[in-house]
C-alpha angles and dihedrals in degrees: 000000000000133000131217133196115237107205139181129169094351094311134091154136137245117244135175109260091241090057093051092043098051089043093051093045093052092042089055088053093051089050092048088056093064114094118221095015120178123256093252093056094046089052089048090048090053092046095049090051091052093047092051096048105033098076096234092173110206091359104074109138138172089211089220095164088054097043103034105023107178095312107132093203089059091048090048089050094052093044088054090049088050093051091053088049092050088055090048091054090048092056089052093047134165089026146350105239115252095239090051096048092045088053087064090071093221124164100035134274113347099006118135142156119247095207141013114302111244109234092215094075091054092047089053085055091049092053092053092041093053092042087052092053094049091051093245099128110097135170132061117340110266095020094112126076133191098200 
């Protein structure tokens, strides 16, 4: 089970690859639901889908510096998507059914979940992801974990 570092503006947190992959897959779906989305968000959506499904063990990344830069409107957009995604996870709680989560195709070819995926681990990721976007993660790089 690999872990990847989610970073933005020289801060970040560690997460298990499966957390990052499922989160980014679902975040890309939330972005895809927006009509008239700007080009930067469409590029981010495409990248997040790739990061979620390619199987980049230990190297999964939301590429936030690349996609958001320091633009407050972009950060606000992704925070809003994150909140919508959080609500979706709460509707699934306590777990995303195995057949549903395996339908996402996360983790690369041949990867699958042997049981339902507990939403608590994804909500823990959500907490860290949103704190990262808001600039609330402090301390030395790599000292925060979302597992």
